[in-house]
mmCIF file of C-alpha atoms in Angstrom:
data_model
loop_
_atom_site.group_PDB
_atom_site.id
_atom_site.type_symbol
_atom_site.label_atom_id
_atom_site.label_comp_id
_atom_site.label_asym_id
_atom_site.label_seq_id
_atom_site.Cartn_x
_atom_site.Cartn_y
_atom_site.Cartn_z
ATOM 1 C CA UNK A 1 0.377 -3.516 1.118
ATOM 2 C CA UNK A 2 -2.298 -3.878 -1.062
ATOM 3 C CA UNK A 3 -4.840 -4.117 1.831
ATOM 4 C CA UNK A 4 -3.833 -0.842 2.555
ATOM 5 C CA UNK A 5 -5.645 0.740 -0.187
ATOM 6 C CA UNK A 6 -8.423 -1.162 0.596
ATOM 7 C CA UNK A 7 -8.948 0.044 4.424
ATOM 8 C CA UNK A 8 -8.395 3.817 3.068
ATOM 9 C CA UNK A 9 -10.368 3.581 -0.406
ATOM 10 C CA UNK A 10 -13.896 5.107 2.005
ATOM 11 C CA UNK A 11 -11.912 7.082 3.702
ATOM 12 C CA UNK A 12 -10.617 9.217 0.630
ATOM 13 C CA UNK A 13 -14.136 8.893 -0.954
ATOM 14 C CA UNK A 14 -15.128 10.577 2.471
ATOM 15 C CA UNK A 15 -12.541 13.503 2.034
ATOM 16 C CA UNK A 16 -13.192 13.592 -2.467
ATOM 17 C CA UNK A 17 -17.458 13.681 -1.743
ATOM 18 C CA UNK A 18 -16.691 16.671 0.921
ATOM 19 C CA UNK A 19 -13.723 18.744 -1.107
ATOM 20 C CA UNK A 20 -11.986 19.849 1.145
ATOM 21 C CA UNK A 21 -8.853 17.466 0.243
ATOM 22 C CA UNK A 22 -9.087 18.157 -3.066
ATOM 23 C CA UNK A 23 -9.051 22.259 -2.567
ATOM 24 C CA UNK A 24 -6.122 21.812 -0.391
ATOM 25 C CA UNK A 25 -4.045 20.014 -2.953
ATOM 26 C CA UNK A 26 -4.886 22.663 -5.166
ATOM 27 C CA UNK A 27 -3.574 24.989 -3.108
ATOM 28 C CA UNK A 28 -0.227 22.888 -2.867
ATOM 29 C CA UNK A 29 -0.460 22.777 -6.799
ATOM 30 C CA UNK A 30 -0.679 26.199 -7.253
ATOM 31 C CA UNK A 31 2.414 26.927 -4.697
ATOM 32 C CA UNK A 32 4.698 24.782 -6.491
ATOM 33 C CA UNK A 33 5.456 22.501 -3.394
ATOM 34 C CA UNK A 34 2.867 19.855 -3.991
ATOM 35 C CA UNK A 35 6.252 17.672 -4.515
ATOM 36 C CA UNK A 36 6.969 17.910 -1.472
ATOM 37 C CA UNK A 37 4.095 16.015 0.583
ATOM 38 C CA UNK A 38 6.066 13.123 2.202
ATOM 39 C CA UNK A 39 2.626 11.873 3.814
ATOM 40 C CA UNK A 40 -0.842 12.903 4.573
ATOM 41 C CA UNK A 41 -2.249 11.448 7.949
ATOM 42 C CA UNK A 42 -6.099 11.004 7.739
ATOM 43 C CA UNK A 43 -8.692 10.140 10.357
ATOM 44 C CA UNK A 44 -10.939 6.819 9.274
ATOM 45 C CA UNK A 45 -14.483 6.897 10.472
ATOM 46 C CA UNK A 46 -14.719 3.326 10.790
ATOM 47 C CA UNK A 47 -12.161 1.975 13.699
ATOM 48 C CA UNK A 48 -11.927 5.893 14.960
ATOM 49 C CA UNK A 49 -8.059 5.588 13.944
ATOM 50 C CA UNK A 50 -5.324 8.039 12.327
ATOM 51 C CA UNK A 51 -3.655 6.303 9.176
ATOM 52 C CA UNK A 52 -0.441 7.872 7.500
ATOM 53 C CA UNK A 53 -0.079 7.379 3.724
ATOM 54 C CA UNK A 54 2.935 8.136 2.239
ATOM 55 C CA UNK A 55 2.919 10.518 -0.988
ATOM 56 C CA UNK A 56 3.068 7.539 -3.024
ATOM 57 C CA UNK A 57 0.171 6.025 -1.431
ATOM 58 C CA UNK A 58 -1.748 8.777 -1.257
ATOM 59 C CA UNK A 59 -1.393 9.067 -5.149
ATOM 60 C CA UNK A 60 -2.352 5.165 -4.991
ATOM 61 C CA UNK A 61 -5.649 5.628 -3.369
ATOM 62 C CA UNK A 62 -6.440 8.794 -5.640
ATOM 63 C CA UNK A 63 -6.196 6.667 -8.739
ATOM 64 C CA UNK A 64 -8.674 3.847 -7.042
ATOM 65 C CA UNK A 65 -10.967 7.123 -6.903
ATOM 66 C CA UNK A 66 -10.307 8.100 -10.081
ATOM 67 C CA UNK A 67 -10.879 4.421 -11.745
ATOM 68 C CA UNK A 68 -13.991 3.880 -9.457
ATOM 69 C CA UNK A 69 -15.651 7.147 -10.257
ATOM 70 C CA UNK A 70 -14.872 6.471 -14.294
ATOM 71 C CA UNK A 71 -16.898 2.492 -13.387
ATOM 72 C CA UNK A 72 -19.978 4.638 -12.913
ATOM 73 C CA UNK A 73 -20.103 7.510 -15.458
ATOM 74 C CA UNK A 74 -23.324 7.172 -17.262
ATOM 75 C CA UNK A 75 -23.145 5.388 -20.916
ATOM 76 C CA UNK A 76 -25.112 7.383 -23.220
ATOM 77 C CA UNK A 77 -25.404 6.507 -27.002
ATOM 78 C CA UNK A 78 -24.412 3.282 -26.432
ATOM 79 C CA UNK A 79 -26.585 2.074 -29.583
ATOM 80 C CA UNK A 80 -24.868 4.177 -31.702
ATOM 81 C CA UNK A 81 -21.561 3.663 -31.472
#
């Protein structure tokens, strides 16, 4: 299960670093029916496969981007604080 998240994690870095994900999720957000994604089926570059993610898993590997892209913000003021 876990590995899972692992195989996609490029994957949806892929789809975050182009937008195109992201700007279709808004789009479910602002209809109201972003509930109602039972799974998202992406393409992985590496293998040439199809993967389906359930919604749950889908929100999974969004919070590994989230967490990984908050590793590398920029500390600033760090002598300060």
């Amino acid at each position: 299960e876990e590995f899972k998240h692992v195989v996609v994690f490029p994957t949806f870095l892929r789809l975050l670093k182009q937008r195109t994900f992201i700007r279709e999720l808004q789009s479910l957000s602002s209809s109201k029916s972003s509930s109602s994604i039972a799974s998202v089926t992406i393409h992985r570059v590496l293998g040439n496969e199809s993967m389906t993610l359930t919604s749950e898993d889908m929100w999974i590997a969004l919070n590994y981007q989230l967490i990984h892209s908050l590793d590398f913000l920029p500390i600033t003021h760090l002598a300060t604080a």
